[in-house]
Coordinates of C-alpha atoms in Angstrom, one line a residue:
Chain A
M1 CA -34.3 34.4 28.3
S2 CA -36.9 31.6 28.7
A3 CA -39.8 33.7 29.2
I4 CA -39.7 35.1 25.6
A5 CA -38.5 31.8 24.0
P6 CA -41.2 30.5 21.5
T7 CA -43.1 27.6 22.4
R8 CA -42.6 24.3 20.6
H9 CA -45.7 24.7 18.6
V10 CA -45.3 28.1 17.4
Q11 CA -41.5 27.6 16.7
T12 CA -42.6 25.0 13.9
T13 CA -45.4 27.1 12.5
V14 CA -42.9 29.9 12.3
E15 CA -40.8 27.5 10.3
L16 CA -43.3 25.9 8.2
A17 CA -44.5 29.5 7.1
L18 CA -41.0 30.5 6.0
R19 CA -40.6 27.1 4.5
G20 CA -44.0 27.9 2.3
R21 CA -46.1 25.6 4.4
R22 CA -44.3 22.1 2.9
R23 CA -41.7 20.0 4.6
D24 CA -39.0 19.6 1.9
V25 CA -39.2 16.2 1.4
A26 CA -37.1 16.0 -2.1
G27 CA -34.3 17.3 -0.4
R28 CA -34.4 15.0 2.5
V29 CA -34.5 12.1 0.1
F30 CA -31.5 13.8 -2.0
Q31 CA -29.9 14.7 1.1
G32 CA -30.0 10.6 2.1
G33 CA -29.0 9.5 -1.5
L34 CA -26.1 11.1 -0.4
L35 CA -25.6 10.2 2.6
L36 CA -26.3 6.5 1.1
S37 CA -23.7 7.0 -1.7
L38 CA -21.1 7.5 1.1
L39 CA -21.9 4.5 3.6
L40 CA -22.3 2.5 0.4
S41 CA -18.6 2.8 0.4
L42 CA -18.6 1.4 4.2
A43 CA -20.8 -1.2 3.3
I44 CA -18.4 -2.6 0.5
L45 CA -15.2 -2.4 3.2
I46 CA -17.6 -4.4 5.9
V47 CA -18.5 -7.0 3.4
L48 CA -15.2 -6.9 1.8
L49 CA -13.7 -7.4 5.4
G50 CA -16.5 -10.1 6.6
T51 CA -16.0 -12.5 3.8
S52 CA -12.4 -12.7 3.8
L53 CA -12.8 -13.0 7.2
S54 CA -15.4 -16.5 6.7
D55 CA -13.0 -17.8 4.2
A56 CA -9.9 -17.5 6.1
W57 CA -11.4 -18.7 9.2
P58 CA -10.4 -22.5 8.3
V59 CA -6.8 -21.3 8.2
L60 CA -6.8 -18.6 11.2
S61 CA -8.8 -21.0 13.7
S62 CA -6.7 -23.9 13.0
R63 CA -2.8 -22.7 12.3
A64 CA -2.8 -18.6 12.7
G65 CA 0.7 -19.2 14.2
A66 CA 2.1 -21.6 11.6
F67 CA 0.7 -19.7 8.8
V68 CA 2.5 -16.3 9.6
T69 CA 6.1 -18.4 10.3
S70 CA 6.1 -21.3 7.5
N71 CA 7.2 -20.6 3.9
V72 CA 5.3 -21.3 0.7
S73 CA 4.9 -25.1 -0.1
R74 CA 3.0 -27.1 -2.9
L75 CA 0.6 -28.2 -0.1
D76 CA -1.9 -26.0 0.8
V77 CA -2.2 -27.2 4.4
R78 CA 1.4 -26.2 5.1
A79 CA 2.1 -23.2 2.8
G80 CA 2.2 -19.9 4.7
V81 CA 3.1 -16.0 4.1
R82 CA 6.6 -16.0 6.2
Q83 CA 8.8 -15.5 3.1
G84 CA 5.9 -12.9 1.7
I85 CA 6.0 -10.9 4.5
V86 CA 10.0 -10.6 4.9
G87 CA 10.0 -10.0 1.3
S88 CA 7.7 -7.1 1.5
M89 CA 9.5 -5.8 4.4
I90 CA 12.6 -5.6 2.8
L91 CA 11.1 -4.3 0.0
I92 CA 9.5 -1.2 1.6
G93 CA 13.0 -0.9 3.6
F94 CA 14.3 -0.2 0.1
V95 CA 12.0 2.3 -0.7
A96 CA 12.0 4.1 2.6
I97 CA 16.1 4.3 2.0
V98 CA 15.5 5.6 -1.2
A99 CA 12.7 7.1 -2.3
M100 CA 11.8 8.9 1.0
P101 CA 15.3 11.1 1.1
L102 CA 15.1 11.7 -2.5
G103 CA 11.4 12.6 -2.6
I104 CA 11.6 14.9 0.4
A105 CA 15.0 16.5 -0.8
A106 CA 13.0 17.3 -4.7
A107 CA 10.0 18.6 -2.7
I108 CA 12.1 21.1 -0.6
Y109 CA 14.0 22.5 -4.0
L110 CA 11.0 22.9 -5.7
Q111 CA 8.9 24.5 -2.8
E112 CA 11.6 26.4 -1.1
Y113 CA 14.5 27.2 -3.7
A114 CA 13.2 27.3 -7.2
R115 CA 12.2 30.0 -8.6
D116 CA 9.3 30.2 -11.0
T117 CA 10.7 29.8 -14.0
R118 CA 9.5 27.8 -17.3
I119 CA 12.1 25.1 -16.3
N120 CA 10.8 24.6 -12.7
R121 CA 7.1 24.6 -13.8
L122 CA 7.9 21.9 -16.1
L123 CA 9.6 19.9 -13.5
T124 CA 6.5 20.4 -11.3
T125 CA 4.3 19.3 -14.1
N126 CA 6.2 16.3 -15.1
I127 CA 6.2 15.2 -11.5
R128 CA 2.7 15.3 -11.3
N129 CA 2.0 13.2 -14.4
L130 CA 4.3 10.5 -13.2
A131 CA 2.1 10.2 -10.1
G132 CA -0.2 9.2 -12.9
V133 CA 1.5 7.0 -14.9
P134 CA 0.1 3.2 -13.9
S135 CA 2.1 1.3 -11.5
I136 CA 2.6 -1.2 -14.5
V137 CA 4.1 1.1 -16.6
Y138 CA 7.0 1.5 -14.0
G139 CA 6.8 -2.3 -13.8
I140 CA 8.1 -1.9 -17.4
L141 CA 10.6 0.5 -16.7
G142 CA 12.5 -1.7 -13.8
L143 CA 12.0 -4.5 -16.2
V144 CA 14.2 -3.0 -19.0
V145 CA 16.3 -0.9 -16.7
F146 CA 16.7 -2.5 -13.5
V147 CA 16.3 -6.2 -14.9
Q148 CA 17.9 -6.2 -18.0
A149 CA 20.1 -3.0 -18.7
L150 CA 21.9 -3.3 -15.2
R151 CA 21.6 -7.0 -14.3
A152 CA 25.0 -7.4 -13.7
V153 CA 24.5 -4.9 -10.4
T154 CA 21.2 -6.0 -9.2
G155 CA 21.5 -10.2 -9.5
P156 CA 23.9 -11.4 -11.4
N157 CA 23.1 -14.9 -10.8
V158 CA 19.1 -14.7 -10.9
F159 CA 18.9 -12.8 -14.1
G160 CA 18.6 -9.4 -12.5
R161 CA 15.0 -10.6 -10.7
S162 CA 16.1 -9.0 -7.3
Y163 CA 15.0 -7.2 -4.1
V164 CA 17.1 -4.8 -5.7
S165 CA 15.3 -4.2 -9.1
G166 CA 12.1 -5.0 -7.0
G167 CA 13.0 -2.4 -4.6
L168 CA 14.6 0.3 -7.1
T169 CA 11.1 -0.2 -8.9
L170 CA 9.0 0.2 -5.9
S171 CA 11.0 3.9 -5.1
A172 CA 10.5 5.2 -9.2
L173 CA 6.4 4.5 -8.5
V174 CA 6.5 6.3 -5.1
L175 CA 8.7 9.2 -5.6
P176 CA 6.5 11.5 -7.5
I177 CA 3.8 10.7 -4.4
V178 CA 6.2 11.7 -2.1
I179 CA 7.4 14.8 -3.9
L180 CA 3.6 16.1 -3.9
I181 CA 2.8 15.7 -0.2
T182 CA 5.6 16.9 0.8
M183 CA 5.5 19.9 -1.3
E184 CA 2.0 20.4 0.2
A185 CA 3.1 19.9 3.8
L186 CA 5.9 22.8 2.9
R187 CA 3.3 25.2 1.4
A188 CA 1.2 25.0 4.7
V189 CA 3.9 26.4 6.4
P190 CA 3.3 30.6 6.5
R191 CA 5.6 33.2 5.0
S192 CA 5.9 34.8 8.3
I193 CA 8.2 31.9 10.2
R194 CA 10.2 32.0 7.1
E195 CA 10.9 35.4 7.0
A196 CA 11.1 35.7 11.1
A197 CA 14.4 33.2 10.2
Y198 CA 15.5 35.3 7.8
G199 CA 15.3 38.6 9.5
V200 CA 17.6 37.2 12.2
G201 CA 20.3 36.3 10.1
A202 CA 19.5 32.7 8.8
T203 CA 20.5 31.5 5.3
Q204 CA 18.2 29.4 3.5
W205 CA 19.1 26.1 4.0
E206 CA 19.0 27.1 8.0
V207 CA 15.7 28.2 7.5
V208 CA 14.3 25.2 5.5
R209 CA 16.2 22.7 8.2
H210 CA 15.4 24.9 11.7
H211 CA 12.1 26.1 10.8
V212 CA 10.4 25.2 7.7
L213 CA 11.0 21.4 8.1
P214 CA 10.1 20.8 11.5
Y215 CA 6.7 22.3 11.1
A216 CA 6.1 20.6 8.0
A217 CA 7.4 17.1 9.6
P218 CA 3.7 15.8 10.9
G219 CA 2.5 16.5 7.1
I220 CA 5.9 14.9 5.4
F221 CA 5.5 11.9 7.8
T222 CA 2.0 10.9 7.4
G223 CA 2.8 11.0 3.2
A224 CA 5.7 9.4 3.7
I225 CA 3.2 6.3 5.9
L226 CA 0.8 6.5 3.1
S227 CA 3.3 6.1 0.5
L228 CA 4.9 2.8 2.1
A229 CA 1.7 1.7 2.6
R230 CA 0.9 2.1 -1.1
A231 CA 4.2 0.5 -1.9
F232 CA 3.2 -2.4 0.5
G233 CA 0.3 -3.6 -1.2
E234 CA 1.5 -3.0 -4.6
T235 CA 1.9 -5.8 -6.9
A236 CA 1.7 -5.1 -10.7
P237 CA 5.1 -3.8 -11.0
L238 CA 6.6 -6.4 -9.3
L239 CA 5.1 -9.2 -11.5
L240 CA 7.4 -7.2 -14.3
V241 CA 10.4 -7.4 -12.4
G242 CA 10.4 -10.6 -11.4
A243 CA 8.7 -11.2 -7.9
V244 CA 8.5 -15.2 -7.9
T245 CA 4.7 -16.2 -8.2
G246 CA 5.6 -20.0 -7.5
Y247 CA 7.9 -22.1 -5.3
L248 CA 10.6 -19.9 -3.5
S249 CA 13.3 -21.7 -1.6
T250 CA 15.4 -18.9 0.5
P251 CA 18.6 -20.7 1.9
G252 CA 19.9 -19.6 5.4
G253 CA 23.6 -18.2 5.4
R254 CA 23.7 -15.9 2.7
T255 CA 25.4 -12.4 3.4
P256 CA 22.9 -9.5 3.2
L257 CA 24.3 -8.4 0.0
E258 CA 23.5 -12.1 -1.3
I259 CA 20.0 -12.0 0.0
L260 CA 19.7 -8.3 -1.7
Q261 CA 20.6 -9.6 -5.0
G262 CA 19.0 -13.0 -4.7
Q263 CA 15.3 -13.7 -5.9
Y264 CA 12.4 -12.4 -3.9
T265 CA 8.7 -12.4 -3.3
S266 CA 5.8 -9.9 -1.7
L267 CA 2.9 -10.7 0.3
P268 CA 0.5 -9.4 -2.1
T269 CA 2.6 -11.4 -5.1
Q270 CA 1.7 -14.5 -3.2
I271 CA -1.6 -13.3 -2.9
F272 CA -2.0 -13.0 -6.2
S273 CA -0.6 -16.4 -7.3
W274 CA -2.5 -18.7 -4.6
S275 CA -5.8 -16.8 -5.7
R276 CA -5.5 -18.2 -9.1
L277 CA -5.0 -21.4 -7.9
A278 CA -8.1 -24.2 -7.5
G279 CA -9.2 -25.9 -4.6
D280 CA -10.8 -24.6 -1.1
G281 CA -7.6 -25.0 0.5
W282 CA -5.9 -22.6 -1.1
K283 CA -9.2 -20.3 -1.3
A284 CA -8.5 -20.2 2.5
N285 CA -4.9 -19.5 2.4
T286 CA -5.7 -16.7 -0.1
A287 CA -8.1 -15.1 2.2
A288 CA -6.1 -15.7 5.3
A289 CA -3.1 -13.9 3.3
I290 CA -5.4 -11.0 2.5
I291 CA -6.1 -10.8 6.4
V292 CA -2.3 -10.6 7.5
L293 CA -1.8 -7.7 4.6
L294 CA -5.2 -5.7 5.5
V295 CA -4.1 -6.0 9.1
I296 CA -0.7 -4.5 8.3
I297 CA -2.0 -1.8 5.9
L298 CA -5.1 -0.8 8.0
V299 CA -2.7 -0.5 11.2
V300 CA -0.3 1.8 9.3
N301 CA -3.1 3.8 7.5
L302 CA -4.7 4.6 11.2
A303 CA -1.3 5.5 12.5
A304 CA -0.9 8.0 9.8
I305 CA -4.7 9.3 10.3
L306 CA -4.2 9.7 13.9
L307 CA -0.6 11.3 13.6
R308 CA -2.5 13.8 11.0
N309 CA -5.4 14.2 13.3
R310 CA -3.1 15.2 16.6
Y311 CA -0.8 17.4 14.8
D312 CA -3.1 19.2 12.5
R313 CA -2.2 22.5 12.9
R314 CA -4.6 25.6 11.1
W315 CA -2.4 29.1 10.9
Chain B
M1 CA 16.5 25.9 17.4
G2 CA 20.0 25.9 19.7
V3 CA 22.3 26.2 16.9
C4 CA 24.9 28.6 17.0
D5 CA 26.4 29.8 13.7
C6 CA 26.4 33.7 15.0
D7 CA 29.5 35.0 12.5
L8 CA 28.7 38.7 14.0
V9 CA 29.1 37.7 17.7
M10 CA 32.1 35.5 16.7
A11 CA 33.8 38.4 14.7
S12 CA 33.0 40.9 16.9
T13 CA 34.6 39.3 19.9
A14 CA 37.8 38.7 18.3
G15 CA 38.4 42.5 17.7
D16 CA 37.3 43.0 14.6
R17 CA 34.6 45.7 14.3
S18 CA 34.6 46.9 10.6
L19 CA 31.3 46.0 9.3
S20 CA 32.0 44.5 5.3
I21 CA 30.1 42.9 2.9
E22 CA 32.5 40.2 3.4
R23 CA 31.4 39.6 7.1
L24 CA 27.7 39.7 6.4
R25 CA 28.0 36.9 3.7
G26 CA 29.1 34.8 6.9
R27 CA 31.7 32.3 6.9
P28 CA 33.0 30.7 4.0
R29 CA 32.4 27.4 5.6
R30 CA 28.8 28.4 6.0
R31 CA 28.1 29.5 2.4
R32 CA 30.4 26.2 1.1
K33 CA 27.6 24.3 2.9
E34 CA 24.6 26.1 1.5
A35 CA 25.9 25.6 -2.0
L36 CA 26.6 21.9 -1.3
V37 CA 22.7 21.8 0.2
R38 CA 22.0 23.4 -3.1
V39 CA 23.7 20.8 -5.7
L40 CA 22.2 17.9 -3.5
L41 CA 19.0 19.2 -3.6
V42 CA 19.0 20.0 -7.7
I43 CA 20.4 16.5 -8.4
A44 CA 17.5 14.9 -6.5
T45 CA 15.3 17.2 -8.4
T46 CA 16.7 15.8 -11.7
I47 CA 15.8 12.1 -10.9
S48 CA 12.5 12.4 -11.5
L49 CA 13.3 13.7 -15.1
V50 CA 15.8 11.2 -15.6
I51 CA 13.0 8.5 -14.3
S52 CA 10.6 10.4 -17.0
I53 CA 12.5 10.1 -19.5
A54 CA 14.2 6.4 -19.1
I55 CA 10.2 5.4 -19.1
V56 CA 9.7 6.7 -22.8
V57 CA 13.3 6.0 -24.1
A58 CA 12.6 2.0 -22.7
L59 CA 9.0 1.8 -23.8
I60 CA 10.1 3.5 -27.3
E61 CA 12.9 1.5 -28.1
Q62 CA 11.4 -1.9 -27.0
T63 CA 8.2 -1.0 -28.7
I64 CA 10.2 -0.6 -32.1
R65 CA 12.2 -3.8 -31.7
F66 CA 8.4 -5.1 -31.5
L67 CA 6.8 -3.9 -34.7
A68 CA 10.1 -4.2 -36.8
A69 CA 9.7 -8.2 -36.0
V70 CA 5.9 -8.3 -36.0
D71 CA 3.7 -9.1 -39.1
L72 CA 1.8 -5.8 -38.8
G73 CA -1.4 -7.4 -39.9
E74 CA -1.4 -9.4 -36.9
L75 CA -2.0 -6.1 -35.0
W76 CA -5.7 -6.0 -36.8
T77 CA -7.1 -9.4 -37.1
E78 CA -9.1 -10.6 -34.8
G79 CA -8.0 -11.8 -31.4
W80 CA -5.6 -11.5 -28.8
R81 CA -3.2 -14.7 -28.6
P82 CA 0.2 -13.9 -28.3
R83 CA 1.4 -17.7 -28.2
S84 CA -0.1 -18.2 -31.5
G85 CA 1.1 -14.7 -33.2
Q86 CA -2.0 -12.9 -32.7
F87 CA -1.8 -9.7 -31.3
D88 CA -5.0 -7.9 -32.2
L89 CA -5.1 -4.5 -30.0
L90 CA -8.9 -4.0 -30.7
T91 CA -9.6 -6.5 -28.4
I92 CA -7.8 -5.6 -25.6
F93 CA -8.8 -2.2 -26.2
I94 CA -12.3 -3.1 -26.1
G95 CA -11.8 -5.2 -22.8
T96 CA -10.1 -1.9 -21.1
L97 CA -12.8 0.6 -22.6
E98 CA -15.6 -1.9 -20.8
V99 CA -13.8 -2.4 -17.6
S100 CA -13.0 1.2 -17.5
V101 CA -17.0 2.2 -18.4
I102 CA -18.3 -0.4 -15.9
A103 CA -16.1 1.2 -13.2
M104 CA -17.2 4.2 -13.9
V105 CA -21.0 3.7 -13.9
I106 CA -19.7 2.7 -10.3
A107 CA -17.6 5.4 -9.2
A108 CA -18.8 8.7 -10.8
P109 CA -22.4 9.0 -8.8
L110 CA -20.9 7.0 -5.8
G111 CA -17.9 9.4 -5.4
L112 CA -19.3 12.3 -6.7
G113 CA -22.3 11.5 -4.2
A114 CA -20.0 11.2 -1.2
A115 CA -17.9 14.4 -2.3
M116 CA -21.5 16.4 -2.4
Y117 CA -22.4 15.0 0.7
L118 CA -19.1 15.6 2.6
S119 CA -18.7 19.1 1.1
E120 CA -22.1 20.3 1.0
Y121 CA -23.8 18.5 4.1
A122 CA -21.9 17.4 6.7
T123 CA -20.8 19.3 10.0
P124 CA -16.8 19.4 10.4
S125 CA -17.4 16.7 12.7
T126 CA -19.2 14.1 10.5
R127 CA -16.8 15.0 8.0
R128 CA -13.6 13.9 10.4
R129 CA -15.8 10.9 11.5
L130 CA -16.8 10.1 7.9
K131 CA -13.8 10.8 5.8
P132 CA -12.2 7.7 7.2
I133 CA -14.0 5.8 5.5
L134 CA -13.0 6.8 1.7
E135 CA -9.0 6.9 3.2
T136 CA -9.5 3.2 4.1
L137 CA -10.9 2.1 0.9
A138 CA -8.4 4.1 -0.8
G139 CA -5.5 2.2 1.3
I140 CA -6.7 -1.4 0.1
P141 CA -4.8 -2.7 -2.2
S142 CA -5.6 -3.8 -5.9
V143 CA -4.6 -7.3 -5.3
V144 CA -7.7 -7.4 -2.5
L145 CA -10.2 -6.1 -4.5
G146 CA -9.3 -8.4 -7.6
Y147 CA -9.8 -11.0 -4.7
F148 CA -13.4 -9.8 -3.8
A149 CA -14.6 -8.9 -7.2
L150 CA -13.7 -13.0 -8.0
Q151 CA -15.0 -14.3 -5.1
V152 CA -18.0 -11.6 -4.1
V153 CA -18.9 -9.6 -6.6
N154 CA -19.0 -12.1 -9.6
P155 CA -21.0 -15.2 -7.8
M156 CA -23.4 -12.3 -6.1
L157 CA -23.6 -9.6 -8.2
V158 CA -22.7 -10.8 -11.9
Q159 CA -24.1 -14.6 -11.7
G160 CA -27.0 -13.5 -9.4
L161 CA -28.1 -10.2 -10.8
F162 CA -27.1 -10.6 -14.5
G163 CA -27.3 -14.4 -15.3
A164 CA -23.7 -14.9 -16.2
T165 CA -22.2 -18.1 -16.1
S166 CA -18.6 -17.7 -16.2
T167 CA -16.2 -17.7 -13.2
F168 CA -14.6 -14.6 -14.8
T169 CA -16.4 -11.9 -16.4
I170 CA -15.3 -8.5 -17.5
M171 CA -17.9 -7.1 -15.3
A172 CA -16.9 -8.2 -12.2
A173 CA -13.7 -6.7 -13.1
G174 CA -15.3 -3.4 -14.0
I175 CA -17.2 -3.3 -10.6
G176 CA -13.9 -4.2 -8.6
V177 CA -11.9 -1.5 -10.3
G178 CA -15.0 1.1 -10.1
I179 CA -14.6 0.3 -6.2
L180 CA -11.1 1.1 -6.3
T181 CA -11.7 4.4 -8.3
I182 CA -14.7 5.6 -5.8
P183 CA -11.8 7.6 -3.3
L184 CA -10.0 9.5 -6.2
V185 CA -13.3 10.4 -7.8
A186 CA -14.5 11.5 -4.2
S187 CA -11.5 13.2 -3.2
V188 CA -11.0 15.3 -6.2
A189 CA -14.8 16.4 -6.8
E190 CA -14.5 17.4 -3.0
D191 CA -11.6 19.7 -3.1
A192 CA -13.3 21.4 -6.2
M193 CA -16.4 21.8 -4.3
Y194 CA -14.9 22.9 -1.0
A195 CA -13.4 25.5 -2.9
V196 CA -16.2 27.2 -3.9
P197 CA -16.5 30.3 -2.1
N198 CA -19.2 30.6 0.8
A199 CA -20.5 33.8 -0.8
L200 CA -21.7 32.3 -3.7
R201 CA -23.8 29.8 -0.8
E202 CA -24.5 32.8 1.2
A203 CA -26.0 34.8 -1.8
A204 CA -28.2 31.9 -3.0
F205 CA -29.6 30.9 0.9
G206 CA -30.2 34.9 0.8
I207 CA -32.6 34.8 -1.6
G208 CA -34.3 31.7 -0.1
A209 CA -32.9 28.8 -1.9
R210 CA -33.0 25.5 -0.3
R211 CA -30.1 23.4 0.7
K212 CA -30.2 21.2 -2.2
T213 CA -30.8 24.0 -5.1
V214 CA -27.8 25.5 -3.4
A215 CA -25.7 22.0 -3.6
T216 CA -27.0 21.4 -7.2
R217 CA -27.5 24.8 -8.8
V218 CA -25.0 27.0 -7.1
V219 CA -22.1 24.8 -5.8
F220 CA -22.0 22.0 -9.0
P221 CA -22.1 24.6 -11.5
A222 CA -19.2 26.4 -9.6
A223 CA -17.2 23.4 -9.3
V224 CA -18.4 21.9 -12.1
S225 CA -14.7 21.8 -14.1
G226 CA -13.1 19.9 -10.9
V227 CA -15.9 17.7 -10.8
V228 CA -14.9 16.7 -14.8
A229 CA -11.0 16.4 -13.9
S230 CA -12.3 14.2 -11.0
L231 CA -14.3 12.0 -13.6
I232 CA -11.0 11.9 -16.1
L233 CA -8.7 11.1 -13.3
G234 CA -10.8 8.5 -12.1
F235 CA -11.2 7.1 -16.1
S236 CA -7.0 7.2 -16.4
R237 CA -6.6 5.4 -12.8
A238 CA -9.2 2.4 -14.3
L239 CA -7.6 2.4 -17.7
G240 CA -4.0 1.9 -15.7
E241 CA -5.7 -0.5 -13.1
T242 CA -4.0 -4.0 -13.4
M243 CA -4.3 -6.8 -10.5
V244 CA -8.4 -6.9 -10.3
V245 CA -8.6 -7.1 -14.0
A246 CA -5.5 -9.8 -13.8
I247 CA -7.4 -12.1 -11.6
A248 CA -11.2 -11.3 -12.3
A249 CA -11.6 -10.8 -15.7
G250 CA -9.5 -14.2 -16.5
A251 CA -8.7 -14.8 -20.5
T252 CA -5.2 -15.2 -19.3
A253 CA -4.3 -17.6 -22.1
G254 CA -5.6 -15.2 -24.6
A255 CA -9.1 -13.3 -25.7
T256 CA -11.8 -13.1 -28.5
R257 CA -13.0 -9.8 -29.6
H258 CA -16.6 -9.5 -28.6
W259 CA -18.6 -6.7 -26.5
N260 CA -20.1 -9.2 -23.9
P261 CA -19.4 -8.0 -20.6
L262 CA -20.5 -10.6 -19.2
E263 CA -17.7 -13.1 -20.2
P264 CA -14.2 -13.2 -20.0
G265 CA -12.0 -10.9 -21.7
Q266 CA -8.5 -9.1 -21.4
T267 CA -7.5 -5.5 -21.0
M268 CA -4.1 -4.0 -22.0
T269 CA -2.9 -3.9 -18.4
G270 CA -4.2 -7.9 -18.3
A271 CA -2.3 -8.3 -21.2
I272 CA 0.6 -6.8 -20.2
S273 CA 0.9 -8.8 -16.6
S274 CA -0.1 -12.4 -18.3
L275 CA 2.8 -11.6 -20.6
A276 CA 4.9 -11.0 -18.1
I277 CA 4.3 -13.9 -15.9
G278 CA 4.8 -16.2 -18.3
S279 CA 1.2 -17.7 -19.2
D280 CA 1.1 -16.7 -22.8
Q281 CA 4.8 -16.8 -23.1
V282 CA 6.0 -19.3 -26.0
K283 CA 8.7 -18.4 -28.7
G284 CA 6.3 -18.1 -31.5
A285 CA 7.3 -17.1 -35.0
A286 CA 11.0 -17.1 -35.8
G287 CA 12.6 -13.6 -34.5
L288 CA 9.8 -12.7 -33.0
N289 CA 9.2 -13.1 -29.0
P290 CA 5.6 -12.6 -27.9
F291 CA 7.2 -11.2 -24.7
D292 CA 7.7 -7.8 -26.6
A293 CA 4.3 -7.1 -27.2
L294 CA 3.9 -6.0 -23.5
Y295 CA 6.1 -3.2 -24.4
F296 CA 4.3 -2.0 -27.3
V297 CA 1.2 -2.3 -25.2
G298 CA 2.7 -0.6 -22.5
L299 CA 3.7 2.4 -24.8
L300 CA -0.1 2.9 -25.9
L301 CA -1.3 2.7 -22.0
F302 CA 1.4 5.4 -21.2
M303 CA 0.5 7.6 -23.7
L304 CA -3.7 6.9 -23.1
T305 CA -3.2 8.0 -19.8
L306 CA -0.6 10.7 -20.0
A307 CA -2.9 12.2 -22.2
L308 CA -5.9 11.7 -19.6
N309 CA -4.1 13.4 -16.9
V310 CA -2.7 16.5 -18.8
M311 CA -6.7 17.1 -19.7
S312 CA -7.8 17.2 -16.1
E313 CA -4.7 18.9 -15.1
R314 CA -6.6 22.0 -17.3
F315 CA -9.6 21.5 -15.6
V316 CA -8.0 21.3 -12.1
R317 CA -6.1 24.6 -13.1
R318 CA -9.4 26.1 -14.3
V319 CA -10.8 25.8 -11.0
R320 CA -7.7 27.7 -9.0
R321 CA -8.3 30.3 -11.5
D322 CA -11.7 30.7 -11.0
F323 CA -11.3 31.1 -7.7

């Protein structure tokens, strides 16, 4: 083999001759430009993280522990994000309990059960459009339905501005996204799996439950994690359904129901309200809260990406 | 899978060996379970329809209440100051348009460039390594980009490069929204380019085309409806973006009608959020609650983004039909 391999010199001469004796400069520049546009996104991410870290340094270096464990305060040197973190976690729990099962069930129906009728196509189109509705419009929905109309249930003592309202609003927001991602994961499972199961006498639900869902599970799970991360960082709709932007007292010794029907805030809401306050102390607090938020979201997203790469399966 | 609903086996051990339609259907319990599951799934599916109807009804009902109370002339006289009963739609519409156009000036080249690189130039392994950049960017919450626009983009780019003097500018908000929109444009456009069949590329390479020629003259025209869809979707996303504008565009207390992107301004989404958190919320003229303006603006925003999304869906469907 090596005896007949062309020398490097011959190889470049032939290559040049084939290319018309010119190096493809324009092509290289074009390719470089495209790569640059991708790398610029990376640069933005790095600058974003870098400035947030350097802005947050006064807080992170002196009182990182206290910052995460203390409540909101009027004094910038004593304010912390504990209530925001707890609030966001409760909201996310709400979304996980309400939106995930509903979304997965709807996707199973549309992908596995529904025939290709006009009504079912309309339902799918409707869900696609719902996924494109701006999040603040979901906030208005939450305000009218959960805060005003259902006030007696969602939070009789706080004018309906409770965890229940916030959680339901976020659930409505991520529901279409969960449905679409789950449908895609189900679609990727090949027909032959279903047909094999039907062939040995399984009913439709048994086919879905024991054969389709297990294969689609990694995709569904990744999608679920990403939608939860999305809900975690969502702010605009919560401003409308009354997340507290100022001082919030969270007295101890309440029953879980009282907590859920009570006032709330979330980590992104705290970031928003702090970002509007003047002074270097608040700027550092805002940046520190952003670091906390980003760490949580990036860890969750990384987990989802790794999970997908690990179980990514080509049929 | 460790399940034993083996009716036929059970039946045959019971001694009844005749084969009937009734037995092939399975045990009644098993059939009831099937029916029950089906009903539950249908209910779950209907909820999405209920949400859509609730959105439309809520918006329209409250809008009618607002329009009945407001002096309609106020919707066209200059200035958005709900506190003093001024609800000029053109003011916030111009702001929205400016932010979205600036956002697209950022997101269209960067998003399409990234999409073309990933689809036409990157090897599978670089693709796997580079794609998480866009996925990470897509995961950054909009409040964070609002802070970034206010603390970094405005002082460094807008004030430094364009000589703006205000802490809050439409331009900074637009750039922030643009950064948020890059991943969406990139992912939709990349899907469209990736879907172009290899036969087209190979035919072009076969007659001696260079890589750039294939990318720009073969793949791009073939994927053009998907590219258009990605731009429309990006624009619609930019219209609906709230937090960046609420933080970086300023003008929470009101805005004048102007076209200058180097000054603070108000957008439709910004107007809704500042009405909601009460920075504009003071009882106005008798019977008119300025707060109700947010439903009207919300309805307009909803219709605008819906129209754009339906349009982009058409384009996406054309890609699917072509290949």
